[in-house]
Tab-separated table of C-alpha atoms and ligand atoms in Angstrom:
chain	number	residue	atom	x	y	z
R	1	MET	CA	12.765	0.999	0.787
R	2	GLU	CA	16.403	1.516	0.559
R	3	LEU	CA	19.091	-1.198	0.647
R	4	ASN	CA	22.604	-0.161	2.457
R	5	GLU	CA	24.809	-0.284	-0.826
R	6	ASN	CA	27.665	-1.232	1.583
R	7	ALA	CA	25.888	-4.291	2.716
R	8	ARG	CA	27.750	-7.540	1.720
R	9	VAL	CA	25.593	-10.088	-0.079
R	10	ASP	CA	25.963	-13.661	1.573
R	11	THR	CA	25.626	-15.545	-1.411
R	12	SER	CA	26.460	-18.977	0.546
R	13	GLN	CA	22.732	-18.609	2.067
R	14	VAL	CA	21.577	-19.134	-1.651
R	15	ASP	CA	22.056	-22.191	-4.121
R	16	ASP	CA	22.033	-20.959	-7.679
R	17	ARG	CA	20.772	-23.870	-9.529
R	18	ARG	CA	19.502	-21.719	-12.735
R	19	GLY	CA	22.649	-22.527	-14.637
R	20	SER	CA	21.879	-26.632	-14.418
R	21	GLY	CA	18.846	-28.644	-15.670
R	22	GLY	CA	15.797	-26.853	-16.823
R	23	GLY	CA	16.938	-26.502	-20.258
R	24	GLY	CA	14.738	-29.519	-21.577
R	25	GLY	CA	11.463	-27.415	-21.762
R	26	MET	CA	9.827	-29.486	-19.374
R	27	GLY	CA	8.297	-26.456	-17.550
R	28	ILE	CA	4.935	-25.093	-18.228
R	29	PRO	CA	5.264	-22.508	-20.342
R	30	ILE	CA	3.612	-19.069	-20.143
R	31	PRO	CA	1.282	-18.258	-23.011
R	32	ILE	CA	2.105	-15.045	-24.419
R	33	GLY	CA	-0.910	-13.435	-25.030
R	34	GLY	CA	-2.728	-16.609	-25.498
R	35	GLY	CA	-6.312	-17.461	-24.683
R	36	ARG	CA	-7.407	-15.889	-21.235
R	37	GLY	CA	-8.529	-19.193	-19.813
R	38	GLY	CA	-4.708	-20.592	-19.963
R	39	ILE	CA	-3.412	-17.575	-18.120
R	40	VAL	CA	-5.625	-17.564	-15.612
R	41	GLY	CA	-5.280	-21.228	-14.847
R	42	ILE	CA	-1.384	-20.922	-14.651
R	43	ILE	CA	-1.696	-17.736	-12.404
R	44	ILE	CA	-3.954	-19.382	-10.191
R	45	ALA	CA	-1.515	-22.279	-10.042
R	46	VAL	CA	1.005	-19.958	-9.148
R	47	LEU	CA	-0.570	-18.427	-6.607
R	48	VAL	CA	-2.146	-21.519	-4.800
R	49	ALA	CA	1.192	-22.571	-4.398
R	50	LEU	CA	3.118	-19.287	-3.393
R	51	VAL	CA	0.485	-19.174	-0.751
R	52	GLY	CA	0.414	-22.561	-0.160
R	53	GLY	CA	4.293	-22.894	0.901
R	54	GLY	CA	4.273	-25.887	-1.829
R	55	PHE	CA	2.361	-28.224	-0.113
R	56	GLY	CA	0.707	-29.399	-3.209
R	57	LEU	CA	3.680	-31.318	-4.068
R	58	ASN	CA	4.011	-34.957	-3.511
R	59	ALA	CA	6.347	-35.996	-0.674
R	60	ALA	CA	8.644	-38.256	-2.424
R	61	THR	CA	10.139	-40.866	-0.206
R	62	ASN	CA	13.611	-40.995	-1.611
R	63	GLY	CA	14.550	-37.477	-2.151
R	64	GLY	CA	15.546	-36.301	-5.250
R	65	GLY	CA	16.724	-32.877	-3.943
R	66	ASP	CA	20.720	-33.811	-4.190
R	67	GLU	CA	20.960	-31.379	-7.019
R	68	GLN	CA	23.754	-28.702	-6.324
R	69	GLY	CA	24.284	-25.499	-7.880
R	70	ASP	CA	27.010	-23.456	-8.777
R	71	ASN	CA	27.264	-20.012	-7.055
R	72	THR	CA	30.473	-19.181	-9.097
R	73	SER	CA	28.944	-16.466	-11.251
R	74	LEU	CA	26.432	-15.089	-8.651
R	75	GLU	CA	28.916	-14.828	-6.332
R	76	GLN	CA	31.225	-12.649	-8.648
R	77	LYS	CA	27.941	-10.546	-9.877
R	78	CYS	CA	27.069	-9.743	-6.106
R	79	SER	CA	30.680	-8.741	-4.830
R	80	ALA	CA	30.861	-6.291	-7.450
R	81	GLN	CA	30.188	-2.387	-7.057
R	82	ASP	CA	26.343	-1.937	-7.869
R	83	ALA	CA	25.670	-5.631	-7.066
R	84	LEU	CA	22.286	-4.354	-5.430
R	85	LYS	CA	21.103	-3.116	-8.959
R	86	GLN	CA	20.820	-6.794	-9.727
R	87	LEU	CA	17.323	-8.823	-8.710
R	88	ASP	CA	19.106	-12.174	-7.791
R	89	CYS	CA	21.820	-10.183	-5.514
R	90	ARG	CA	18.840	-8.139	-3.865
R	91	ASN	CA	16.952	-11.036	-3.167
R	92	ALA	CA	20.253	-12.899	-2.083
R	93	LEU	CA	20.511	-9.996	0.598
R	94	TYR	CA	16.642	-10.453	1.560
R	95	VAL	CA	17.318	-13.909	2.666
R	96	ASN	CA	20.568	-12.666	4.635
R	97	SER	CA	18.110	-10.200	6.383
R	98	ILE	CA	15.235	-12.630	7.174
R	99	GLN	CA	17.950	-15.178	8.479
R	100	ALA	CA	19.848	-12.529	10.588
R	101	TYR	CA	16.328	-12.029	12.191
R	102	TRP	CA	15.462	-15.175	13.122
R	103	ARG	CA	18.998	-15.862	14.254
R	104	THR	CA	18.133	-13.279	17.292
R	105	ALA	CA	14.278	-13.660	17.117
R	106	MET	CA	13.604	-17.573	17.392
R	107	PRO	CA	15.512	-18.237	20.543
R	108	GLU	CA	14.345	-14.874	21.811
R	109	ALA	CA	10.292	-15.509	21.009
R	110	PHE	CA	10.386	-19.329	21.334
R	111	GLY	CA	13.672	-20.430	23.483
R	112	GLU	CA	14.978	-22.634	20.228
R	113	GLN	CA	18.122	-22.038	18.022
R	114	TYR	CA	17.455	-21.314	14.436
R	115	ARG	CA	19.155	-23.536	11.711
R	116	PRO	CA	19.560	-21.872	8.307
R	117	SER	CA	17.917	-22.855	5.204
R	118	LYS	CA	19.125	-21.941	1.870
R	119	THR	CA	16.974	-20.579	-0.885
R	120	VAL	CA	17.333	-22.310	-4.302
R	121	PHE	CA	17.361	-20.126	-7.139
R	122	PHE	CA	15.853	-22.173	-10.218
R	123	SER	CA	14.650	-21.761	-13.587
R	124	GLN	CA	11.704	-23.621	-15.168
R	125	ASN	CA	12.105	-26.553	-13.162
R	126	VAL	CA	13.882	-28.028	-10.368
R	127	SER	CA	13.939	-31.376	-8.503
R	128	THR	CA	13.285	-31.238	-4.580
R	129	ALA	CA	13.067	-33.658	-1.544
R	130	CYS	CA	9.316	-32.775	-2.023
R	131	GLY	CA	9.226	-34.093	-5.560
R	132	ALA	CA	9.771	-32.396	-8.946
R	133	ALA	CA	8.417	-28.840	-9.421
R	134	ASP	CA	8.438	-26.453	-12.047
R	135	SER	CA	7.875	-22.317	-11.893
R	136	GLY	CA	4.058	-22.809	-12.278
R	137	VAL	CA	3.821	-23.687	-8.478
R	138	GLY	CA	5.480	-20.336	-7.606
R	139	PRO	CA	7.869	-20.332	-4.573
R	140	PHE	CA	7.619	-22.750	-2.133
R	141	TYR	CA	9.282	-24.445	0.805
R	142	CYS	CA	9.971	-27.991	1.123
R	143	PRO	CA	9.907	-29.391	4.763
R	144	ALA	CA	11.690	-32.631	3.854
R	145	ASP	CA	14.941	-30.944	2.421
R	146	ASP	CA	14.476	-27.448	4.718
R	147	LEU	CA	15.082	-25.392	1.563
R	148	VAL	CA	13.137	-22.249	-0.058
R	149	TYR	CA	12.851	-22.747	-3.473
R	150	ILE	CA	11.786	-19.620	-5.983
R	151	ASP	CA	12.258	-18.912	-9.757
R	152	LEU	CA	12.831	-15.104	-9.691
R	153	SER	CA	10.668	-14.689	-12.980
R	154	PHE	CA	7.674	-15.227	-10.242
R	155	TYR	CA	8.054	-11.611	-9.036
R	156	LYS	CA	7.494	-10.417	-13.094
R	157	LEU	CA	3.954	-12.513	-12.965
R	158	LEU	CA	3.111	-10.989	-9.560
R	159	ALA	CA	3.705	-7.378	-10.908
R	160	ASP	CA	2.242	-7.903	-14.172
R	161	GLN	CA	-0.893	-10.273	-13.729
R	162	LEU	CA	-1.688	-9.345	-10.228
R	163	GLY	CA	-0.820	-5.402	-10.169
R	164	ALA	CA	1.083	-6.168	-6.947
R	165	GLU	CA	4.030	-4.003	-7.679
R	166	GLY	CA	6.667	-2.726	-5.937
R	167	GLU	CA	10.060	-4.127	-4.661
R	168	PHE	CA	8.750	-4.909	-1.102
R	169	ALA	CA	6.518	-7.656	-2.308
R	170	GLN	CA	9.805	-9.695	-2.996
R	171	PRO	CA	11.122	-9.872	0.589
R	172	TYR	CA	7.397	-10.267	1.864
R	173	VAL	CA	7.098	-13.402	-0.251
R	174	LEU	CA	10.478	-14.594	1.024
R	175	ALA	CA	9.600	-13.935	4.617
R	176	HIS	CA	6.667	-15.669	3.930
R	177	GLU	CA	8.416	-18.976	2.936
R	178	TYR	CA	10.934	-18.489	5.618
R	179	GLY	CA	7.924	-18.238	8.205
R	180	HIS	CA	7.347	-21.747	6.949
R	181	HIS	CA	10.875	-22.768	7.924
R	182	VAL	CA	10.288	-21.669	11.434
R	183	GLN	CA	7.289	-23.576	11.548
R	184	ASP	CA	9.050	-26.600	10.499
R	185	LEU	CA	11.830	-26.081	13.152
R	186	LEU	CA	9.419	-25.506	15.682
R	187	GLY	CA	7.193	-28.647	15.061
R	188	THR	CA	4.271	-26.460	14.196
R	189	GLU	CA	4.091	-27.552	10.671
R	190	ALA	CA	4.311	-31.541	11.789
R	191	GLN	CA	1.806	-31.392	14.324
R	192	MET	CA	-0.613	-29.261	11.841
R	193	ARG	CA	-0.028	-32.480	9.444
R	194	ARG	CA	-0.913	-34.824	12.352
R	195	GLN	CA	-4.059	-32.530	13.240
R	196	GLN	CA	-5.197	-32.831	9.353
R	197	GLN	CA	-4.981	-36.563	9.243
R	198	ARG	CA	-7.104	-36.853	12.474
R	199	ASP	CA	-9.403	-34.303	11.584
R	200	PRO	CA	-9.652	-34.457	7.733
R	201	GLN	CA	-13.013	-32.333	7.794
R	202	ASN	CA	-10.987	-29.283	8.911
R	203	ALA	CA	-7.861	-29.569	6.934
R	204	ASN	CA	-8.493	-26.691	4.848
R	205	ALA	CA	-9.047	-24.541	8.111
R	206	LEU	CA	-6.157	-26.034	9.576
R	207	SER	CA	-4.054	-25.062	6.426
R	208	VAL	CA	-5.165	-21.617	6.521
R	209	LYS	CA	-3.816	-20.992	10.214
R	210	LEU	CA	-0.325	-22.199	9.062
R	211	GLU	CA	-0.531	-19.958	6.329
R	212	LEU	CA	-1.755	-16.934	7.973
R	213	GLN	CA	0.985	-17.600	10.769
R	214	ALA	CA	3.536	-17.336	8.283
R	215	ASP	CA	2.234	-13.992	7.081
R	216	CYS	CA	2.284	-12.982	10.627
R	217	TYR	CA	5.820	-14.161	10.889
R	218	ALA	CA	6.772	-12.303	7.475
R	219	GLY	CA	5.131	-9.013	9.213
R	220	ALA	CA	7.248	-9.487	12.552
R	221	TRP	CA	10.386	-9.528	9.982
R	222	ALA	CA	9.238	-6.354	8.456
R	223	LYS	CA	9.167	-4.570	11.670
R	224	ASN	CA	12.803	-5.505	12.772
R	225	ALA	CA	14.173	-5.574	9.028
R	226	THR	CA	15.970	-2.394	9.460
R	227	GLY	CA	17.812	-3.759	12.622
R	228	THR	CA	19.178	-6.853	10.682
R	229	ALA	CA	22.824	-6.525	9.474
R	230	ASP	CA	25.330	-8.421	7.127
R	231	ASP	CA	28.262	-10.507	8.631
R	232	ARG	CA	30.264	-7.541	9.190
R	233	GLY	CA	27.682	-5.579	11.276
R	234	GLN	CA	26.740	-3.358	8.305
R	235	LYS	CA	22.930	-2.432	8.172
R	236	ILE	CA	20.983	-4.403	5.426
R	237	PHE	CA	18.042	-1.681	4.866
R	238	THR	CA	18.756	2.034	5.669
R	239	SER	CA	15.034	2.504	5.405
R	240	ILE	CA	11.763	0.948	5.120
R	241	THR	CA	8.605	3.133	4.687
R	242	GLU	CA	4.826	3.192	5.348
R	243	GLN	CA	4.471	2.506	1.532
R	244	ASP	CA	6.616	-0.624	1.528
R	245	ILE	CA	4.523	-1.892	4.235
R	246	SER	CA	1.198	-1.084	2.392
R	247	GLN	CA	2.846	-2.752	-0.606
R	248	ALA	CA	3.293	-5.886	1.488
R	249	ILE	CA	0.032	-5.618	2.536
R	250	ASP	CA	-1.444	-5.148	-0.652
R	251	THR	CA	0.394	-8.328	-2.095
R	252	ALA	CA	-1.353	-10.360	0.925
R	253	GLU	CA	-4.394	-8.782	-0.187
R	254	LYS	CA	-4.208	-9.507	-3.745
R	255	ILE	CA	-3.217	-13.401	-3.034
R	256	GLY	CA	-6.065	-13.935	-0.587
R	257	ASP	CA	-8.145	-17.349	-1.187
R	258	ASP	CA	-11.201	-15.207	-2.079
R	259	ALA	CA	-9.695	-12.741	-4.359
R	260	ILE	CA	-8.103	-15.660	-6.068
R	261	GLN	CA	-11.515	-17.191	-6.363
R	262	GLN	CA	-13.054	-14.108	-7.600
R	263	ARG	CA	-10.265	-13.402	-10.326
R	264	SER	CA	-10.928	-17.078	-11.556
R	265	GLY	CA	-14.711	-16.553	-11.919
R	266	ARG	CA	-15.443	-19.012	-9.508
R	267	PRO	CA	-18.083	-18.037	-6.452
R	268	VAL	CA	-16.522	-17.239	-3.335
R	269	ASN	CA	-16.271	-20.488	-0.950
R	270	PRO	CA	-14.844	-20.382	2.198
R	271	ASP	CA	-14.847	-24.167	2.897
R	272	GLU	CA	-12.351	-24.097	-0.226
R	273	PHE	CA	-9.808	-21.820	1.635
R	274	THR	CA	-6.662	-23.228	2.169
R	275	HIS	CA	-4.648	-19.752	2.676
R	276	GLY	CA	-7.092	-17.260	3.895
R	277	SER	CA	-9.018	-14.737	2.849
R	278	SER	CA	-7.548	-11.166	1.624
R	279	GLU	CA	-8.954	-9.753	4.966
R	280	GLN	CA	-7.291	-12.540	7.111
R	281	ARG	CA	-4.030	-12.144	5.427
R	282	LYS	CA	-4.014	-8.105	5.755
R	283	GLN	CA	-4.760	-8.646	9.199
R	284	TRP	CA	-2.409	-11.283	10.495
R	285	PHE	CA	0.775	-9.587	8.257
R	286	THR	CA	-0.104	-6.415	9.933
R	287	LYS	CA	-0.746	-8.205	13.583
R	288	GLY	CA	2.890	-9.290	13.143
R	289	PHE	CA	4.345	-5.751	11.778
R	290	THR	CA	2.764	-4.143	14.786
R	291	THR	CA	3.680	-6.341	17.779
R	292	GLY	CA	7.164	-6.941	15.650
R	293	ASP	CA	6.850	-10.152	17.924
R	294	PRO	CA	6.451	-13.594	16.749
R	295	LYS	CA	4.619	-14.982	19.888
R	296	SER	CA	1.851	-12.710	18.793
R	297	CYS	CA	1.191	-14.851	15.588
R	298	ASP	CA	-0.856	-17.325	17.480
R	299	THR	CA	-3.068	-18.203	14.898
R	300	PHE	CA	-3.984	-21.532	16.278
R	301	GLY	CA	-4.862	-20.423	19.605
R	302	SER	CA	-8.235	-18.992	21.052
R	303	GLY	CA	-7.482	-15.498	19.649
R	304	ALA	CA	-7.607	-16.558	16.034
Y	401	ZN	ZN1	2.675	-20.491	2.617
């Protein structure tokens, strides 16, 4: 994967809240070399949420997501030469690419306008319209304030603890979360919640369909990512290789429900799946990538 060094990072698509809050030691500390059980427990919490789009959070009735970050230093950093050597600037650029894709793809595929959503960079903990969250929950999308949330230190955990290495795991994670935003805009998410209420026995199976669709949307973006450009029309990616795609698939596999259950030493139980098995996640990401068409991501339809 290669980024175009001349691409301009549009930091207005992120909200940098790393400087505010979070200092009070309220986050779940990640033990350094502590008991194995503790580490595994935290990893599971992280993964469940990454893949679950943060739906484990309680929806707060009166927001709390009114915090505002300060982008001043990020803006400076990301307009400098060598900006793309910085993890946060690269991630802002990934967000730019994903949203540039949906601006065209959503009207094309679904006949609806795309509405941009910011990604909040936070550190340790953050308050959202879906409730308070800490890094332990991993990256997530909050439908109540239409924002994607990520503590960028998550990628280190992904690489160190899961062996999901490679830069392309990062845009994959973001593209998955933006897939939830698209589902929110299209009403898919709300529809699924209503179905879950009518049919609680199938709540997990329905959640799996939502998650697999977000993976498939991520695949559709990946296929079209080299066609995305910054606000001056400069290409964002100069190349995405097969190796990048296998990294994304590899990540999708590593965070499958069965893989997580196995890692935690629990027996694999498909009834408890909320995000899909490794095989399913790989399958749907690949489907989106192969077709490059979000319409093919019909996980709720008969072809699923
Ligand atoms: Zn998800």
